[in-house]
PDB file of C-alpha atoms in Angstrom:
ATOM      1  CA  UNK A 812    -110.925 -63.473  64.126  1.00 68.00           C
ATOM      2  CA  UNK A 813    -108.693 -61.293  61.776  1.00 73.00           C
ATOM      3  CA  UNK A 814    -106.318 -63.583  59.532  1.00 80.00           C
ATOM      4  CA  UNK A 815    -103.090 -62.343  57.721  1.00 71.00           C
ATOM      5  CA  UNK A 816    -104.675 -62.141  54.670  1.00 74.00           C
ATOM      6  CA  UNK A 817    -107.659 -59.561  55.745  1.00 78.00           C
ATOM      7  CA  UNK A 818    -104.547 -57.305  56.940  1.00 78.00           C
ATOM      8  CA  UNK A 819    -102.947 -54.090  54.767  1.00 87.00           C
ATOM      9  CA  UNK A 820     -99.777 -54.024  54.042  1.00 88.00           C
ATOM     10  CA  UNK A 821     -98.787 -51.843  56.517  1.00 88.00           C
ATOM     11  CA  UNK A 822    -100.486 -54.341  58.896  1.00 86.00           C
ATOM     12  CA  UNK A 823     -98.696 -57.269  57.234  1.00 86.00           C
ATOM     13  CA  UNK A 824     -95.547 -55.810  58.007  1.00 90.00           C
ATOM     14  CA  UNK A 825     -96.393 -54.801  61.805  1.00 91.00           C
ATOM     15  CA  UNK A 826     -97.354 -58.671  62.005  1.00 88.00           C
ATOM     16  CA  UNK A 827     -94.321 -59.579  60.185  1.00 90.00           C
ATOM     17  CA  UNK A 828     -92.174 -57.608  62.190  1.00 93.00           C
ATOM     18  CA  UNK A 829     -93.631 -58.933  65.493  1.00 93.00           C
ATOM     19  CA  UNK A 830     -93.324 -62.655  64.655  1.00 93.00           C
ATOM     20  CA  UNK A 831     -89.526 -61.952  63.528  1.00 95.00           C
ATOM     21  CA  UNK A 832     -89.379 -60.456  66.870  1.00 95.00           C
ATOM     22  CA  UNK A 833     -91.099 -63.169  68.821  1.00 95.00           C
ATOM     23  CA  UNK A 834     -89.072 -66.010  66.962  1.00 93.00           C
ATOM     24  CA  UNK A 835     -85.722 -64.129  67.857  1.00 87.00           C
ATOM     25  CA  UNK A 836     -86.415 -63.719  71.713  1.00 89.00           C
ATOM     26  CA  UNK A 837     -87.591 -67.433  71.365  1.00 90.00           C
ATOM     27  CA  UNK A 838     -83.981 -68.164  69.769  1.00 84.00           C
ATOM     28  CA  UNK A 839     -82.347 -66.258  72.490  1.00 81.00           C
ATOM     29  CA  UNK A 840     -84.056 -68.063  75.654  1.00 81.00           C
ATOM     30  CA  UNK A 841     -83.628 -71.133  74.042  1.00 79.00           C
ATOM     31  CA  UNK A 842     -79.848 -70.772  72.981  1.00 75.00           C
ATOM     32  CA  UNK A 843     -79.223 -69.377  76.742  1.00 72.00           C
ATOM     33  CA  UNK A 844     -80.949 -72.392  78.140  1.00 71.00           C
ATOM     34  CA  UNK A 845     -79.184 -74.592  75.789  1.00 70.00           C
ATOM     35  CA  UNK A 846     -75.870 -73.347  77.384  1.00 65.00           C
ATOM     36  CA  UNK A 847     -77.039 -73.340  80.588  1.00 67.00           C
ATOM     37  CA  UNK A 848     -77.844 -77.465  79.494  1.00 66.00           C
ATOM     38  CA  UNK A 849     -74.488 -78.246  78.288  1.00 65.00           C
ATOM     39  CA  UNK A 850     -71.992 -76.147  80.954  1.00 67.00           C
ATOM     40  CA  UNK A 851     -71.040 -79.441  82.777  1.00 65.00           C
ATOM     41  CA  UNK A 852     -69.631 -81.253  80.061  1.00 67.00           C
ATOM     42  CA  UNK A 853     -65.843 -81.235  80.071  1.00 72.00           C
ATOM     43  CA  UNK A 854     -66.106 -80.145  76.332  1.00 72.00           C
ATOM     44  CA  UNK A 855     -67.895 -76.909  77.099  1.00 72.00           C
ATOM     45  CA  UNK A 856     -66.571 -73.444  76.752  1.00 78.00           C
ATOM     46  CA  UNK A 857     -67.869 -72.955  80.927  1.00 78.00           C
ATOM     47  CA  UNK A 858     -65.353 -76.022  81.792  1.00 80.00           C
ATOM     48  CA  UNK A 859     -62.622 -74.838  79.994  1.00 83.00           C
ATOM     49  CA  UNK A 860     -62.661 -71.498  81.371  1.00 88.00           C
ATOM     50  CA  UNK A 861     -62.893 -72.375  84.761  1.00 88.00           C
ATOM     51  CA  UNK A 862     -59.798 -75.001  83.693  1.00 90.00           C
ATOM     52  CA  UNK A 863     -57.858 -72.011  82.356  1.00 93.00           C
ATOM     53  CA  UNK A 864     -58.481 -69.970  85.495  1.00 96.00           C
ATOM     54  CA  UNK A 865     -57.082 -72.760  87.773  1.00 95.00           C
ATOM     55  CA  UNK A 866     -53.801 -72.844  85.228  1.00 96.00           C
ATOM     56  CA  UNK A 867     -53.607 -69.231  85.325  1.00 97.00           C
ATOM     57  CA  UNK A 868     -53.806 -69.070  89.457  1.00 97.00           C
ATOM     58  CA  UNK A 869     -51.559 -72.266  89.759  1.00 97.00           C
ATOM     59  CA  UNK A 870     -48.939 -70.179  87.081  1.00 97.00           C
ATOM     60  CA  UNK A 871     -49.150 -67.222  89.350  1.00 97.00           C
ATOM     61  CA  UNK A 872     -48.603 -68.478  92.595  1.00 96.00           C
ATOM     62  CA  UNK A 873     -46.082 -70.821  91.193  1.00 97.00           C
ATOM     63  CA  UNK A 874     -44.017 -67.592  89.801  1.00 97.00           C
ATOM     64  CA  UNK A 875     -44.719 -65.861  93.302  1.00 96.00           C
ATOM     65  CA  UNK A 876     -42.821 -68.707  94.577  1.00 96.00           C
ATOM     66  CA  UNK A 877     -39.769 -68.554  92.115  1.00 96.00           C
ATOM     67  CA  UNK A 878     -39.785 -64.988  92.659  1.00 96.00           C
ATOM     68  CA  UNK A 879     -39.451 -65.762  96.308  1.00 96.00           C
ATOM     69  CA  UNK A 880     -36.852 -68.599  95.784  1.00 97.00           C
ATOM     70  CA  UNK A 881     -34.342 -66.326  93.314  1.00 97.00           C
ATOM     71  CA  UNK A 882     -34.195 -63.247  96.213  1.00 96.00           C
ATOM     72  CA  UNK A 883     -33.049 -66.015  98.383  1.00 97.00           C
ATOM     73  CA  UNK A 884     -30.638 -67.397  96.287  1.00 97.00           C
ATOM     74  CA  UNK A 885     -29.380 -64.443  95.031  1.00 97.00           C
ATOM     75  CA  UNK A 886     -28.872 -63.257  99.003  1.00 97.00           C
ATOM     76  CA  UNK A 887     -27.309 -66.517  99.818  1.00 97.00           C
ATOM     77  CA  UNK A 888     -24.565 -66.155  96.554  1.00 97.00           C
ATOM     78  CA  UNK A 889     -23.819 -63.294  97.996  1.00 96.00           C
ATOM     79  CA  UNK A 890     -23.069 -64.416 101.534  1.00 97.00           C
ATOM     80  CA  UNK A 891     -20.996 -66.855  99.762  1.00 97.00           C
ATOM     81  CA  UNK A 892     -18.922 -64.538  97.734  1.00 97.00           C
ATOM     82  CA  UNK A 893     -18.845 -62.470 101.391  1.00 96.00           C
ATOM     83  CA  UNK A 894     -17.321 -65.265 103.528  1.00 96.00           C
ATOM     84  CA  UNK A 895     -14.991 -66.525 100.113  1.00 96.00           C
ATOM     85  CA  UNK A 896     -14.051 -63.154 100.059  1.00 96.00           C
ATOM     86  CA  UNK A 897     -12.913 -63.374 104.415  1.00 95.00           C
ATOM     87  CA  UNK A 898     -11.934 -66.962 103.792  1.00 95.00           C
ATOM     88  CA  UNK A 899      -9.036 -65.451 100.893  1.00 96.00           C
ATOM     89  CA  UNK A 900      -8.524 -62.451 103.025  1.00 96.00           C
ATOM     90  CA  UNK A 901      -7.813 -64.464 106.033  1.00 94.00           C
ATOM     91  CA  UNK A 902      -5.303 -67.557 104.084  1.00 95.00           C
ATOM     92  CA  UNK A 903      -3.253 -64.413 102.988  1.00 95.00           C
ATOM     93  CA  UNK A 904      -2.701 -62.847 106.369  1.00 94.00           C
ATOM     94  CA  UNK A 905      -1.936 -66.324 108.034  1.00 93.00           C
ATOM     95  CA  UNK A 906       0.685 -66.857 105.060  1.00 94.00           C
ATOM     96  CA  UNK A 907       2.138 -63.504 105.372  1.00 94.00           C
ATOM     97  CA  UNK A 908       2.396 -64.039 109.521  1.00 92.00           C
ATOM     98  CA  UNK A 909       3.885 -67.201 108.961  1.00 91.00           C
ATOM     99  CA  UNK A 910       6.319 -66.210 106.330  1.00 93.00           C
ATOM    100  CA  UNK A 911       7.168 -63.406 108.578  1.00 92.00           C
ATOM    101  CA  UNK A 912       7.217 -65.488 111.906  1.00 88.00           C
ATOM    102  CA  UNK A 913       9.955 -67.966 110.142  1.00 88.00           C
ATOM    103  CA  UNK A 914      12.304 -65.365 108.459  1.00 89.00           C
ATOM    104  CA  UNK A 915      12.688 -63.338 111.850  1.00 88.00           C
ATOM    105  CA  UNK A 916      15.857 -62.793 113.566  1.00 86.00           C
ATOM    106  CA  UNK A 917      14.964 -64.868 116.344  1.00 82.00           C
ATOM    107  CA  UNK A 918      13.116 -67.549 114.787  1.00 80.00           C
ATOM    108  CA  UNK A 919      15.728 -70.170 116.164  1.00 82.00           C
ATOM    109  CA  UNK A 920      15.872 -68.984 119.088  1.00 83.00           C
ATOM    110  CA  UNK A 921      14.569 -71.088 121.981  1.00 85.00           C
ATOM    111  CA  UNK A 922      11.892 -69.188 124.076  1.00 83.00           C
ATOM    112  CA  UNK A 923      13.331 -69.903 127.569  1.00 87.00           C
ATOM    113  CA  UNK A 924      10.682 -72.304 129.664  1.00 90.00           C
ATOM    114  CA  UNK A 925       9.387 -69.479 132.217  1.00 91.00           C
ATOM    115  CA  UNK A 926       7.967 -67.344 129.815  1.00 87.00           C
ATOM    116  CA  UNK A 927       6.723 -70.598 127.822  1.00 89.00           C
ATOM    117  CA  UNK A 928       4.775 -71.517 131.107  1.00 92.00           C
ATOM    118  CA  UNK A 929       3.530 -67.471 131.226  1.00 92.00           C
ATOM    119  CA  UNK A 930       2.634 -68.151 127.333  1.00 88.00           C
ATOM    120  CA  UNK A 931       0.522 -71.178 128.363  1.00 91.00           C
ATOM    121  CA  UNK A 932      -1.339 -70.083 131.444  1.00 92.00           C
ATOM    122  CA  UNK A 933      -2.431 -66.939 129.461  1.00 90.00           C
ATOM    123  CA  UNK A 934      -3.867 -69.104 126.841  1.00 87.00           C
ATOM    124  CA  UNK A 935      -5.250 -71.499 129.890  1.00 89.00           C
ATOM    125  CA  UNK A 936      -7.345 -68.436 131.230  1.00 89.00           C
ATOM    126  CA  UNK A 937      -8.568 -67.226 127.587  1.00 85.00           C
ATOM    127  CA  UNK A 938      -9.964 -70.934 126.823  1.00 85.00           C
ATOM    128  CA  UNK A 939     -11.277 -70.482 130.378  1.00 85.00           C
ATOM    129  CA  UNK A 940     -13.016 -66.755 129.227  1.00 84.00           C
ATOM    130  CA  UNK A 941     -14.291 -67.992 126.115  1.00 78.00           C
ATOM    131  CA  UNK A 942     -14.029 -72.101 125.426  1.00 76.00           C
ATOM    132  CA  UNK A 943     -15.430 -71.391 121.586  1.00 74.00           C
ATOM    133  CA  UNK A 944     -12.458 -70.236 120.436  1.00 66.00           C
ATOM    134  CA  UNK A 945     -10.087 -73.230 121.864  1.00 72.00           C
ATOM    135  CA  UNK A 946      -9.939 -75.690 119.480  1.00 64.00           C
ATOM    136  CA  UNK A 947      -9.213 -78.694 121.798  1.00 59.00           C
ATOM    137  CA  UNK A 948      -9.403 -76.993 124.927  1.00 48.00           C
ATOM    138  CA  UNK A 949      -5.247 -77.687 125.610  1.00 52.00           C
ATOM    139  CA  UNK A 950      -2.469 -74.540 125.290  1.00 46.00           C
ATOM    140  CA  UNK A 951      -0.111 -75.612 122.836  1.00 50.00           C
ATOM    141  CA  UNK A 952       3.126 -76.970 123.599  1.00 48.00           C
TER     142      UNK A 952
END
């Protein structure tokens, strides 16, 4: 058997240089087994990644969803502002009519009772043709 001390330098250094390399792989398997050891602990770095994943998929979806929920809301503020908008439109013409309906000539003027009837079977047959738009189902008097 050869020992260290027989060897030349050169040789010293060869044997040197393989040990340093044989203790380093050893390191290396044994660190990478030691991970592999401690993964499941809550503590480890393995846990907390897969923690930070789950955030980081629970933050996206969740901003998928607001995403989602401001297109919505943005289309429903703007059906609002559409039927405020008809809801204005339409107060003004009905004033307007009204104002317009009382300040005619003939606004005192009785209507005489055979056109009234006329007046009220017309409005009979439309309720008839389309009951959504009668209010209470009865012509006015």
């Amino acid at each position: 058997m050869i020992r260290f001390v027989d060897l030349t330098l050169a040789g010293k250094a060869v044997a040197a240089l393989i040990v340093v390399l044989l203790i380093g792989l050893t390191v290396m398997i044994v660190s990478r087994w030691w991970d592999d050891l401690w993964d499941w602990l809550p503590g480890s770095t393995e846990q907390r990644l897969e923690r930070a994943e789950a955030r980081a998929a629970t933050a996206q979806a969740d901003a998928a969803a607001r995403r989602t929920e401001v297109v919505w809301l943005e289309k429903q503020q703007a059906d609002v502002a559409e039927a405020t908008r008809v809801n204005i439109q339409t107060r003004t013409v009905t004033t307007r009519a009204v104002t317009h309906a009382e300040e005619a000539p003939d606004a005192s003027i009785e209507i005489d009772h055979g056109r009234a009837d006329r007046l009220r079977g017309a409005d009979r047959r439309l309720c008839d043709l389309a009951p959504v738009d009668c209010g209470t189902g009865t012509a006015p008097d």
